[in-house]
Tab-separated table of C-alpha atoms in Angstrom:
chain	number	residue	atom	x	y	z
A	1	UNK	CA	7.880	-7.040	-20.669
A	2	UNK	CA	9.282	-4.222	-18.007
A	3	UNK	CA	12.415	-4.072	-17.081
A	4	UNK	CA	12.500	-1.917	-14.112
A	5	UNK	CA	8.770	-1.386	-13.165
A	6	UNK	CA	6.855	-3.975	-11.639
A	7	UNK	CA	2.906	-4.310	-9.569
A	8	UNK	CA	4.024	-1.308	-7.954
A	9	UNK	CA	6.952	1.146	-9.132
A	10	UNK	CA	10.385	0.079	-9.077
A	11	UNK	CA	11.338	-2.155	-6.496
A	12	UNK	CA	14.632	-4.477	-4.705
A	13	UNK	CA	17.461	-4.934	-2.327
A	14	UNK	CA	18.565	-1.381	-1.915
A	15	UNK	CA	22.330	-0.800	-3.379
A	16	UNK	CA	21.654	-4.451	-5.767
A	17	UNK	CA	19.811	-4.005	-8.953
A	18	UNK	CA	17.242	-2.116	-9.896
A	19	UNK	CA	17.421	-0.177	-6.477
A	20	UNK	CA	21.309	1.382	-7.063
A	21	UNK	CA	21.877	5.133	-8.350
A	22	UNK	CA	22.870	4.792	-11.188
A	23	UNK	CA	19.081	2.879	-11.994
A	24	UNK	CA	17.385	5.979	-9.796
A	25	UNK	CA	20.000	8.989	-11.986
A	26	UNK	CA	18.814	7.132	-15.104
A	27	UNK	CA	14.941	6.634	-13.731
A	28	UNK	CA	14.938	10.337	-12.588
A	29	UNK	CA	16.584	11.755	-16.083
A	30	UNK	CA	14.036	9.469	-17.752
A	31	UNK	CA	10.920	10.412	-15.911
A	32	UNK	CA	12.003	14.142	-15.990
A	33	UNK	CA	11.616	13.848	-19.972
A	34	UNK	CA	8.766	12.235	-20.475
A	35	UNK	CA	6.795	14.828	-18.274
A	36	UNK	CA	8.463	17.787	-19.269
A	37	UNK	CA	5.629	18.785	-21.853
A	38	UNK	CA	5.329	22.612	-22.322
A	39	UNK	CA	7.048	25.718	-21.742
A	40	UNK	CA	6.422	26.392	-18.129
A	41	UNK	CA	9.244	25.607	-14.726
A	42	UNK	CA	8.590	21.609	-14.162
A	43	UNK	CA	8.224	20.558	-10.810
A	44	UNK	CA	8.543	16.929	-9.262
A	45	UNK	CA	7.695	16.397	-5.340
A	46	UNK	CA	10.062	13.931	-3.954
A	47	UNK	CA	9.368	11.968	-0.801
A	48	UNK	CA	10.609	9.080	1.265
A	49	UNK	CA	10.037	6.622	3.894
A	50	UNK	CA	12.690	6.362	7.229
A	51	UNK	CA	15.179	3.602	5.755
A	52	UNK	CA	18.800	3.876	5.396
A	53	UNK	CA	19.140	3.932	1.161
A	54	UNK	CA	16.575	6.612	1.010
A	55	UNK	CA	19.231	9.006	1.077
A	56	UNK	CA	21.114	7.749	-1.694
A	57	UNK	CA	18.391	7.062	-4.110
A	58	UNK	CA	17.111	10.531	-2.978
A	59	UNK	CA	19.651	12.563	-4.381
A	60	UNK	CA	20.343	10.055	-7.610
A	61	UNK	CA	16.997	10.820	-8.178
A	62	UNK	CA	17.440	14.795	-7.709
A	63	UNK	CA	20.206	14.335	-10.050
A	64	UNK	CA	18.364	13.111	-12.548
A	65	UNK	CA	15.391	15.289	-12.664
A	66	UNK	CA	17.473	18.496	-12.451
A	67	UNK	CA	19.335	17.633	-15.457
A	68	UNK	CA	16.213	17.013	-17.299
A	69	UNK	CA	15.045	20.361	-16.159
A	70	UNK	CA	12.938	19.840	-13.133
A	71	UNK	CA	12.460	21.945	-10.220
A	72	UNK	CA	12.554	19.549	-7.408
A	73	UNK	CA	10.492	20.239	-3.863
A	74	UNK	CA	11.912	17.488	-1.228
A	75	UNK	CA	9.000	16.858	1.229
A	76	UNK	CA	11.089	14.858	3.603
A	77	UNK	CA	9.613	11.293	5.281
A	78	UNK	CA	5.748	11.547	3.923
A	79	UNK	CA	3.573	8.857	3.805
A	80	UNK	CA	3.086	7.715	0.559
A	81	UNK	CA	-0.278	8.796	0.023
A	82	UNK	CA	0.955	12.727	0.999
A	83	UNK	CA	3.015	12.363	-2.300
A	84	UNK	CA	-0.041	11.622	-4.495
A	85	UNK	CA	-1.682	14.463	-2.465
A	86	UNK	CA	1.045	17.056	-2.861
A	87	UNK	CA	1.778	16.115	-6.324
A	88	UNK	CA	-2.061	17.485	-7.371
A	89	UNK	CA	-2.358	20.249	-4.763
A	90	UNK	CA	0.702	21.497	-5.918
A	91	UNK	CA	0.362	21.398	-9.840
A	92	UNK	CA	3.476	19.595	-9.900
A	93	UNK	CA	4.183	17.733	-13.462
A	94	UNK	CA	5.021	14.304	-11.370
A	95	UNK	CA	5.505	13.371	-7.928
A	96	UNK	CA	7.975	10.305	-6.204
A	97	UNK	CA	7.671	8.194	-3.216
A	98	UNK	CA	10.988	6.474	-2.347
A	99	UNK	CA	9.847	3.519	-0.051
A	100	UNK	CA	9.638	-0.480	-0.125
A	101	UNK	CA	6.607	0.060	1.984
A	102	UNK	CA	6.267	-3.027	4.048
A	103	UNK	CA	9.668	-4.963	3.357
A	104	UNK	CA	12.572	-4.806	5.425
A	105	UNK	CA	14.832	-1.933	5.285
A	106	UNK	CA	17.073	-4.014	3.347
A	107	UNK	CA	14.865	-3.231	0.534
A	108	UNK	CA	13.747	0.091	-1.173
A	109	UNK	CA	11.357	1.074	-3.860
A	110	UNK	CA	10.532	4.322	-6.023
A	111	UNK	CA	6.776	5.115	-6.831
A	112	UNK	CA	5.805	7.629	-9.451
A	113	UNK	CA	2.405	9.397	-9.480
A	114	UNK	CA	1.544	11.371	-12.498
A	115	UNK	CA	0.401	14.910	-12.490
A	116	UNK	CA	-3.464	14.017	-11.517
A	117	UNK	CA	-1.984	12.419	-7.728
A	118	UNK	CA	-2.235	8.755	-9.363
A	119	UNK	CA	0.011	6.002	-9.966
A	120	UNK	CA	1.091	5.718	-13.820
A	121	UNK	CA	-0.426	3.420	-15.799
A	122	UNK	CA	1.473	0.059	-17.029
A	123	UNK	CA	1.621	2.476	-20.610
A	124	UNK	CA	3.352	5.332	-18.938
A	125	UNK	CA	5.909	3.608	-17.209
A	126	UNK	CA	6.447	1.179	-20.722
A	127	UNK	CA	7.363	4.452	-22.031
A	128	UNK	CA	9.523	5.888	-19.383
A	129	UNK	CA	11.315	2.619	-19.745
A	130	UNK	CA	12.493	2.823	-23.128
A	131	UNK	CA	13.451	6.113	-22.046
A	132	UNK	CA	16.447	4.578	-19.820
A	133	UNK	CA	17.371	2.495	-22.733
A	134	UNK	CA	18.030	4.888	-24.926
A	135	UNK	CA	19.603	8.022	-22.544
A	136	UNK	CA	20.701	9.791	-25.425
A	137	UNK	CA	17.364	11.153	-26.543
A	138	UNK	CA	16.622	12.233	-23.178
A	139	UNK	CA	17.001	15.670	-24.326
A	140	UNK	CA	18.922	16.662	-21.018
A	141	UNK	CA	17.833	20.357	-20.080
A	142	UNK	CA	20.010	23.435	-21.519
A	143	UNK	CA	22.389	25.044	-18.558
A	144	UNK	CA	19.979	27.512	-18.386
A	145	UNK	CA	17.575	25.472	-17.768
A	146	UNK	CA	18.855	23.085	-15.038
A	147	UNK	CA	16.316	22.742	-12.490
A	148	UNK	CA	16.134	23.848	-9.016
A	149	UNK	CA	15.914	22.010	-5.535
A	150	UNK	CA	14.048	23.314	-2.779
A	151	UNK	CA	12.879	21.878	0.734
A	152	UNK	CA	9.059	22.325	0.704
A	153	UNK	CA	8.558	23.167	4.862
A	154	UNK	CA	4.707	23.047	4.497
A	155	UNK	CA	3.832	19.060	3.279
A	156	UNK	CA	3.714	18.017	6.626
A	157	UNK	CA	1.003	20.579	7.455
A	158	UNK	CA	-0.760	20.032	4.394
A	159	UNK	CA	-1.166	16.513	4.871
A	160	UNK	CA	-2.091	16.859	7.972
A	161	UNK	CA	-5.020	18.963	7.244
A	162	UNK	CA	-6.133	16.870	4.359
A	163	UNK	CA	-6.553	13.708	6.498
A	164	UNK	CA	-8.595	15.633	9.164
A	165	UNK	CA	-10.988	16.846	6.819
A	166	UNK	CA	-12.155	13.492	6.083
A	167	UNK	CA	-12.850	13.277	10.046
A	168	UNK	CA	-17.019	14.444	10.236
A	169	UNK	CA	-16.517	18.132	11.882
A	170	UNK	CA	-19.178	18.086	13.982
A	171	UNK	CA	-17.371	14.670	16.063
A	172	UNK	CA	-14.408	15.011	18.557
A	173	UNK	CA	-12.024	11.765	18.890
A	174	UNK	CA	-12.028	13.057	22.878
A	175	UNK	CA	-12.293	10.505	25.142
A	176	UNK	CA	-10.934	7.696	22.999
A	177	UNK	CA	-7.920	6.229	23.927
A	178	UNK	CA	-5.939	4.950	20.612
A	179	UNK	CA	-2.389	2.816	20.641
A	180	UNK	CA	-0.947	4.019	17.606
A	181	UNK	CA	2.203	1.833	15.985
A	182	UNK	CA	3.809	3.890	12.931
A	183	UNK	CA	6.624	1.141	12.228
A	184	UNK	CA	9.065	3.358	12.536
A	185	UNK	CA	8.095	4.897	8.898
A	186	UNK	CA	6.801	8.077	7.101
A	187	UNK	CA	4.051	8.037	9.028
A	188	UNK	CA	5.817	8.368	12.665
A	189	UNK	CA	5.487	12.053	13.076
A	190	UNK	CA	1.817	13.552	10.964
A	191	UNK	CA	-0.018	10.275	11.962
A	192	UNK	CA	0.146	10.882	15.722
A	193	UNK	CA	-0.174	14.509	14.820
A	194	UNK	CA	-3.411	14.203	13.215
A	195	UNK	CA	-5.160	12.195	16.041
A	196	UNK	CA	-4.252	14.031	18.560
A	197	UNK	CA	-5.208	17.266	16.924
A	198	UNK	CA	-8.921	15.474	16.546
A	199	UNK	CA	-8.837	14.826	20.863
A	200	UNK	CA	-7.483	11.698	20.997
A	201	UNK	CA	-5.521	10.179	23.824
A	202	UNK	CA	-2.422	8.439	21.442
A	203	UNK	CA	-0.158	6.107	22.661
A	204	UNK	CA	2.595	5.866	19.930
A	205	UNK	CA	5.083	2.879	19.147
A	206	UNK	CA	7.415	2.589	16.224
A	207	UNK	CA	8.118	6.201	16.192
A	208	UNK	CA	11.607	5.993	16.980
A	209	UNK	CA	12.729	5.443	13.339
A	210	UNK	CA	17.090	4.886	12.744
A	211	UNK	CA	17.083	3.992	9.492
A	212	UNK	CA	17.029	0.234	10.269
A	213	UNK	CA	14.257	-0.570	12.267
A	214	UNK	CA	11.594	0.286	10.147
A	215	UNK	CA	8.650	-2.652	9.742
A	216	UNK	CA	10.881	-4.723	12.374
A	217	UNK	CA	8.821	-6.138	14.653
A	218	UNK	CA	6.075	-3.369	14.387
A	219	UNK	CA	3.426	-1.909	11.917
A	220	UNK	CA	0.813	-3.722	9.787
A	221	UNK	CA	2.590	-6.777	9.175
A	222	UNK	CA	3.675	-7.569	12.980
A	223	UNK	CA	0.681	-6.269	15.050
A	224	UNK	CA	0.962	-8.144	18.236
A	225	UNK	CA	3.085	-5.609	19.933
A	226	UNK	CA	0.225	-2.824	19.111
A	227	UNK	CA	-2.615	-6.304	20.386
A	228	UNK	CA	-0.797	-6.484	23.939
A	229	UNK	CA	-0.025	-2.492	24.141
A	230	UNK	CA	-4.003	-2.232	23.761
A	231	UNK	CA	-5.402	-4.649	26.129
A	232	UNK	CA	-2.553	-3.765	28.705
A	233	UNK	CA	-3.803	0.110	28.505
A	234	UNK	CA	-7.173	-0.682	27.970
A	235	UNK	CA	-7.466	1.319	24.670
A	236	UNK	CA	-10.341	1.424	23.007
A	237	UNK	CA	-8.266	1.076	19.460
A	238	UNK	CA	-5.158	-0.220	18.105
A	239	UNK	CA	-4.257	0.999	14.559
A	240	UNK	CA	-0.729	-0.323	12.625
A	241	UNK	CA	0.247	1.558	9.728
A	242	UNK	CA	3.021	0.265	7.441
A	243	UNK	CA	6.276	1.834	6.076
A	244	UNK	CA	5.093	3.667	3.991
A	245	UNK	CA	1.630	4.362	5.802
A	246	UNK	CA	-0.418	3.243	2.636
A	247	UNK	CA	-2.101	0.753	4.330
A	248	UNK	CA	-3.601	-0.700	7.784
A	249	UNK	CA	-4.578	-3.268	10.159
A	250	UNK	CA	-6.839	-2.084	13.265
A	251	UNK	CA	-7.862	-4.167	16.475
A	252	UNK	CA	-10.210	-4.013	18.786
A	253	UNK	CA	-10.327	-3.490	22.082
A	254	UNK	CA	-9.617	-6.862	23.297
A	255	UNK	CA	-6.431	-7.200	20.879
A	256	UNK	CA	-8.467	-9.118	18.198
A	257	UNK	CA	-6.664	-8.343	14.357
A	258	UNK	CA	-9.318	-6.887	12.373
A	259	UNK	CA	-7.954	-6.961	8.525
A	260	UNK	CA	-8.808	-4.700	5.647
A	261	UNK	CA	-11.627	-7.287	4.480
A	262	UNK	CA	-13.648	-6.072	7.860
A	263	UNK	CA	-12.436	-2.869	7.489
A	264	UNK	CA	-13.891	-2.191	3.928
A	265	UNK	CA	-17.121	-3.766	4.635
A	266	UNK	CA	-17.355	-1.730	7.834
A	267	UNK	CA	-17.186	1.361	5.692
A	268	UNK	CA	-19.012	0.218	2.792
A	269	UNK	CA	-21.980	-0.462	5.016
A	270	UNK	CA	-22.029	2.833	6.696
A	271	UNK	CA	-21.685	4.451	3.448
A	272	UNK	CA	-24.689	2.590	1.945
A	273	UNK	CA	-26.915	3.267	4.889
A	274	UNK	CA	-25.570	6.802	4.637
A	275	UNK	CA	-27.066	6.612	0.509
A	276	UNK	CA	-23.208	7.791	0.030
A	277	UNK	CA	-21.465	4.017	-1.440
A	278	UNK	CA	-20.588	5.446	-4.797
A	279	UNK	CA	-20.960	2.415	-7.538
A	280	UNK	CA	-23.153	0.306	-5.009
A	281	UNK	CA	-20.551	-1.663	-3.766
A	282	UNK	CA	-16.368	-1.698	-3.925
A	283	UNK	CA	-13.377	-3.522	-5.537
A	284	UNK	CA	-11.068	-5.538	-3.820
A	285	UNK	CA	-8.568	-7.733	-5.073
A	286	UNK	CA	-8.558	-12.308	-5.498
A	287	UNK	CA	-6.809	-12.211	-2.030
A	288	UNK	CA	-9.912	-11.033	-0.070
A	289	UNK	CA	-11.945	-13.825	1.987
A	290	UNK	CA	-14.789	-15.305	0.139
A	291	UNK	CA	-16.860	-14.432	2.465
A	292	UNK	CA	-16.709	-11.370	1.754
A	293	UNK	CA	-18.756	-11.545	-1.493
A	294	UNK	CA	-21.747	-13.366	0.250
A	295	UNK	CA	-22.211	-10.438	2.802
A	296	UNK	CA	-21.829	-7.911	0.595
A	297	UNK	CA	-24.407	-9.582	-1.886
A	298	UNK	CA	-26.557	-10.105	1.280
A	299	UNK	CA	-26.077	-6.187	2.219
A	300	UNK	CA	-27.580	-5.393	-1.482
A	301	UNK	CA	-24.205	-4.466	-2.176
A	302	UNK	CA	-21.972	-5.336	-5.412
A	303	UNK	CA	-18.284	-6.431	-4.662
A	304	UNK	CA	-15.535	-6.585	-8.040
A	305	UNK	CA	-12.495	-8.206	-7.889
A	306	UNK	CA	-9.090	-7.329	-9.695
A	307	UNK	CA	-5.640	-8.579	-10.270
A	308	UNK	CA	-3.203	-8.408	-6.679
A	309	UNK	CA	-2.087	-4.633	-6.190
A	310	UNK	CA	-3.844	-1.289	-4.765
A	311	UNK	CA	-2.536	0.016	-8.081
A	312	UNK	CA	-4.956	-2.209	-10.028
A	313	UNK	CA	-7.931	-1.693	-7.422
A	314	UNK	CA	-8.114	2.036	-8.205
A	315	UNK	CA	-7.832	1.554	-11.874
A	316	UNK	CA	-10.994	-0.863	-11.545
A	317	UNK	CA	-12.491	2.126	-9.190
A	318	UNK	CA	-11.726	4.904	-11.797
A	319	UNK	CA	-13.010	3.294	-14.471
A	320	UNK	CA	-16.295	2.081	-13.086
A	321	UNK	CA	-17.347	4.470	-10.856
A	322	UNK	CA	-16.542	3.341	-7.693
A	323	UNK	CA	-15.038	5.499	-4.437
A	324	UNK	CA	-14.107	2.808	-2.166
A	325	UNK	CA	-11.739	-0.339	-2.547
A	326	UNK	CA	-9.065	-1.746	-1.323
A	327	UNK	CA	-7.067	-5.028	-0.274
A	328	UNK	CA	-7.090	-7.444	2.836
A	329	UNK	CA	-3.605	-6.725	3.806
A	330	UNK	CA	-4.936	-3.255	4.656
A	331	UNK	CA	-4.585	-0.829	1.339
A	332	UNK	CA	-8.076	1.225	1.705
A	333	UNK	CA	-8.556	3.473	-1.007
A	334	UNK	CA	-11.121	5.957	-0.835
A	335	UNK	CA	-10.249	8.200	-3.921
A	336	UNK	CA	-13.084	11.093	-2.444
A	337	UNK	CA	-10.315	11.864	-0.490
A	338	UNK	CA	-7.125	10.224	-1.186
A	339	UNK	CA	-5.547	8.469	-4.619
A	340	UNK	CA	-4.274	5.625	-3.610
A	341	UNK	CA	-4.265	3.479	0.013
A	342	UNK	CA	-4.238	5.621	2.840
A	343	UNK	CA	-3.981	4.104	6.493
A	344	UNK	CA	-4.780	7.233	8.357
A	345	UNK	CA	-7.625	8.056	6.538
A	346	UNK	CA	-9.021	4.456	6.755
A	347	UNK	CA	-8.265	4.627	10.439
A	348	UNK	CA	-10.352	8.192	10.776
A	349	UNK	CA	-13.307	6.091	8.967
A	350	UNK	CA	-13.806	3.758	11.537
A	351	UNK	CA	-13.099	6.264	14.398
A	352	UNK	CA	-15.628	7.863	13.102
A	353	UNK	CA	-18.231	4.961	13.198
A	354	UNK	CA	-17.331	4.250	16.234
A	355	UNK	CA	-17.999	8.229	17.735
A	356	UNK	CA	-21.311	8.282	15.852
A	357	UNK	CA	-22.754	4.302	16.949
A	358	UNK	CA	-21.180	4.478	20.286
A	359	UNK	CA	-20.582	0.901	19.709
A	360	UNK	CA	-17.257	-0.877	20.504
A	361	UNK	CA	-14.756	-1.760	17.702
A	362	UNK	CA	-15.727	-5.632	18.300
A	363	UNK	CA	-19.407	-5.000	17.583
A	364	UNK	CA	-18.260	-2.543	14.586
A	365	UNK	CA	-15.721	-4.785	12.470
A	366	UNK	CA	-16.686	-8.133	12.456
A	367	UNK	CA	-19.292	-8.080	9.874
A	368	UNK	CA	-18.811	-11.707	8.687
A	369	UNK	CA	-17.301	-14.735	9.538
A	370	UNK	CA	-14.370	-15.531	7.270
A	371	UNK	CA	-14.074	-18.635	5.764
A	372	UNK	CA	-10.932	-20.760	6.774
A	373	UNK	CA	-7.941	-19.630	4.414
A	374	UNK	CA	-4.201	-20.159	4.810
A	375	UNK	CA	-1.738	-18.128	2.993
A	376	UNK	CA	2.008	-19.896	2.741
A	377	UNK	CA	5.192	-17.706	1.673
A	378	UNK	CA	7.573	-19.937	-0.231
A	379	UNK	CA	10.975	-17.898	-0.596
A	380	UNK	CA	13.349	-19.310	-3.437
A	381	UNK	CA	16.284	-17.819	-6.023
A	382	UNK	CA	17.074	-18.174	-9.657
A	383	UNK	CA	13.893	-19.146	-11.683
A	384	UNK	CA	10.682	-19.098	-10.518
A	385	UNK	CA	9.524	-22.714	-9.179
A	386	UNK	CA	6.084	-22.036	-10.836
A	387	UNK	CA	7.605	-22.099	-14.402
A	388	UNK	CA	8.276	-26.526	-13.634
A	389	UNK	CA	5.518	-28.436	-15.320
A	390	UNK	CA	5.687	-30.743	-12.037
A	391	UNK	CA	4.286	-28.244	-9.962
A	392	UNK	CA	1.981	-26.770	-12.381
A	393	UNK	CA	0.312	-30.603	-12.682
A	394	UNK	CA	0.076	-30.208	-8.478
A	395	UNK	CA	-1.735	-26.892	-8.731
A	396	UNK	CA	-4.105	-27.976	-11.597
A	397	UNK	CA	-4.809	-31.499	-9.443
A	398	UNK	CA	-5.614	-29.201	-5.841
A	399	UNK	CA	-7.457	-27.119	-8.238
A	400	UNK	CA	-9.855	-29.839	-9.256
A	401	UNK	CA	-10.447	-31.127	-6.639
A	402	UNK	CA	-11.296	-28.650	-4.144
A	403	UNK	CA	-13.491	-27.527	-6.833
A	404	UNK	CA	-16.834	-24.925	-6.045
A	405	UNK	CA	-16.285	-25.674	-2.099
A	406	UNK	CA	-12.797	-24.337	-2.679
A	407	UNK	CA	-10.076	-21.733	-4.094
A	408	UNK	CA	-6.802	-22.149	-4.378
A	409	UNK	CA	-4.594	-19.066	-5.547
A	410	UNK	CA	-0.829	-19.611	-6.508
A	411	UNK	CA	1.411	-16.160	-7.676
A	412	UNK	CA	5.093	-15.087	-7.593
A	413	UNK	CA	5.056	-11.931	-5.693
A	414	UNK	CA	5.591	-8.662	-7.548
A	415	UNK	CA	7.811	-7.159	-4.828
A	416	UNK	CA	9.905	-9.726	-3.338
A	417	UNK	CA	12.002	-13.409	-4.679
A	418	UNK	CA	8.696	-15.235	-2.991
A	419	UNK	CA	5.668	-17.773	-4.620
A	420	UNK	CA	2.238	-16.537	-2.624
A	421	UNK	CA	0.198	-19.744	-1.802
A	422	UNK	CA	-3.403	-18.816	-0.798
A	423	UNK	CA	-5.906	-22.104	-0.106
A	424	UNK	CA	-9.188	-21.425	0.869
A	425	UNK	CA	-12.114	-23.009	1.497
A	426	UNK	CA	-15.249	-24.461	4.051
A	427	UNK	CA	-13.164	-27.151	5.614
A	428	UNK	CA	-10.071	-26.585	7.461
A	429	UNK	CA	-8.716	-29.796	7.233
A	430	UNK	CA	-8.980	-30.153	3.265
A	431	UNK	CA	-7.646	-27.203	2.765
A	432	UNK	CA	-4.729	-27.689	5.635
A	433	UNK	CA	-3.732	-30.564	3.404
A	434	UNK	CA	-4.266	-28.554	0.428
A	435	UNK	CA	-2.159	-25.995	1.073
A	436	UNK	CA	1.054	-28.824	2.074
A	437	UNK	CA	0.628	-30.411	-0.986
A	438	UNK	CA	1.477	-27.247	-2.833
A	439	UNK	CA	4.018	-26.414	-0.356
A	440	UNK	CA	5.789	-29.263	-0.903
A	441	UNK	CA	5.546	-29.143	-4.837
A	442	UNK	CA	7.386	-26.519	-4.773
A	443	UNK	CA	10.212	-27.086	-2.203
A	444	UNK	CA	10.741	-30.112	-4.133
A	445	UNK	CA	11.465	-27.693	-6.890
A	446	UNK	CA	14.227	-26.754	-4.996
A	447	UNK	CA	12.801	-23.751	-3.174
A	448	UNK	CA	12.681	-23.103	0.881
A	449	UNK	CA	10.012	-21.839	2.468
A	450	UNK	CA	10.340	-18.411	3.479
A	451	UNK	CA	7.979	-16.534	6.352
């Protein structure tokens, strides 16, 4: 069992445990040892998202890795996908993303990617863990040795580059008007960059970060204000990044949510018409839509499913072959150019289908008709409401009896004090009355619901 690490780095209320300095000194002291293998000058690339605690886990974290003799580059607010970019580009020994992604700013997060750009593997961070536990053989760095901090004024310019080149050269985004919302995270100042460098006419929101306002009412997760800034414009696009700007939603032109189940199949389709669909297919997680595995099966294309968590998509990529994956709350990974989710790059994928078909982002992105599904957020404290036997008999009862024509999906969330309810199926009311019976299992286990 981890103590620290859980779906996806190290995550909480910022200043509360895990998320304090004194975790992030330890973490970065930790971390600094277990990559510090060789006699060369260790380097770690440190970036962060727009939120208030960034600062202070920031320089725990500096703290940390200098005493354990690492040379530390600070890249400033990066997307999180930059960091796994930088960290390879620049033969670093490990590289850091300080972010809670999509949560409130309440909330912050540290992500470590290992020297290849990817996140570390459940092994890795088992190891880096028993690390913290037992500080003194951290073999702290000789004074001589001490590491050195540097700003690193390029990683902007690098990343911007990087998520062109996945644009085709030979098309121009001019002529296509995009409302862009960056949440008021890493991604506020390369992502509006990078468009309009391609031509684009951008219309940015959530680019005004403070330190608070990041994923308030804006990005991925709260996409009507990007919906009504389209179709009041008449843009042809509207693309909502998170955070952390790891992952996506797009819609089209007449303010219609497309999600990252459309999104993937749009791409997968173009790739496999394009003889380019690495693996035959991609890997997506149990969240995505059902529906999704009939058209891809009815596209000739195959379609694996892993555990919740972009982390454990690209593992399931890596190991089988596969280039493209991702999740439906908008985590595209396309590891030919990117190791883990990247919402820009997604975003220049279906720009670019859209350039080359001349077709409209309505005709482009709704490649199947999703089956009804209703997801339910139940918020609670202490001990988990799914460890009761009651409400374990409740799921095992919907279970049954929704049977093949049905799916219901119960987990705690690896990221936040909330029980995921997911009830899917062909008929809306069954599963309507599905998904309250579960509900109400579990606010009877003394639980409220959360949003």
């Amino acid at each position: 069992m981890k103590k620290y690490f859980g779906t996806d780095g190290v995550r909480g209320r910022a200043n509360s445990f895990p998320m304090t300095p004194e975790v992030a000194l330890l973490l970065g002291k930790a971390a600094g040892a277990y990559f510090r293998n060789g006699n060369h000058r260790h380097m770690v690339v440190v970036g962060k998202d727009t939120r208030l605690s960034g600062y202070m886990l920031e320089y725990a974290l500096i703290a940390g890795f200098t005493s354990a003799g690492m040379d530390v580059r600070s890249v400033g607010p990066l997307p999180t996908p930059a960091i796994g970019m930088l960290t390879r580009a620049l033969r670093a020994d490990l590289g850091v993303m300080i972010t809670a992604s999509h949560n409130a700013y309440t909330d912050n997060g540290i992500k470590l990617f290992g020297p290849d750009g990817f996140k570390l593997a459940d092994e890795a961070e088992l190891e880096i863990e028993d690390l913290m536990g037992n500080p003194e053989n951290h073999l702290s760095a000789a004074p001589v040795d001490i590491g050195q901090v540097a700003v690193y004024q390029d990683a902007k310019g690098r990343y911007v580059e990087a998520a062109k080149a996945s644009f085709p050269r030979e098309l121009t985004l001019a002529g296509v008007k995009i409302v862009l919302d960056c949440a008021n995270g890493a991604g506020y100042r390369v992502a509006p960059q990078a468009l309009w460098e391609l031509g684009a006419e951008v219309d940015s929101i959530g680019i005004t970060p403070n330190g608070e306002n990041i994923n308030h009412d804006c990005g991925s997760t709260r996409p009507e204000a990007m919906a009504r800034r389209v179709v009041e414009t008449g843009a042809d696009i509207g693309i909502a990044l998170d955070g952390d700007a790891d992952r996506l939603i797009v819609c089209d032109e007449n303010g219609t949510v497309v999600d990252g189940d459309q999104i993937m199949a749009r791409i997968a389709t173009d790739r496999m018409k394009a003889g380019t669909l690495m693996g035959g297919g991609a890997v997506t997680t149990v969240m995505s839509n059902f529906a999704m595995d009939r058209y891809f099966e009815a596209e000739g294309m195959k379609l694996l499913r892993t555990g919740v968590g972009d982390r454990y998509v690209v593992e399931r990529m890596r190991q089988d072959g596969y280039t493209l994956g991702g999740e439906q709350s908008g985590h595209i990974v396309l590891t030919d150019y990117a190791t883990t989710g990247d919402g820009l790059i997604a975003a220049l994928q279906i720009l670019a289908a859209c350039v080359q078909q001349q077709r409209p982002v309505s005709e482009l992105c709704r490649l199947f008709e999703p089956a009804p599904q209703i997801k339910k957020n139940i918020a609670f404290t202490g001990r988990s409401p799914l460890e009761q036997t009651a409400v374990q008999a409740v799921i095992r009862d919907v279970t049954e009896r929704l049977g093949a024509s049905g799916r219901l999906l119960v987990r705690p969330s690896g990221t936040e004090p909330l029980v995921r309810v997911l009830v899917e199926g062909e008929c809306p009311d069954t599963i309507g009355k599905a998904a309250d019976e579960v509900v109400h299992a579990l606010q009877s286990a003394s639980v409220k619901v959360g949003v």
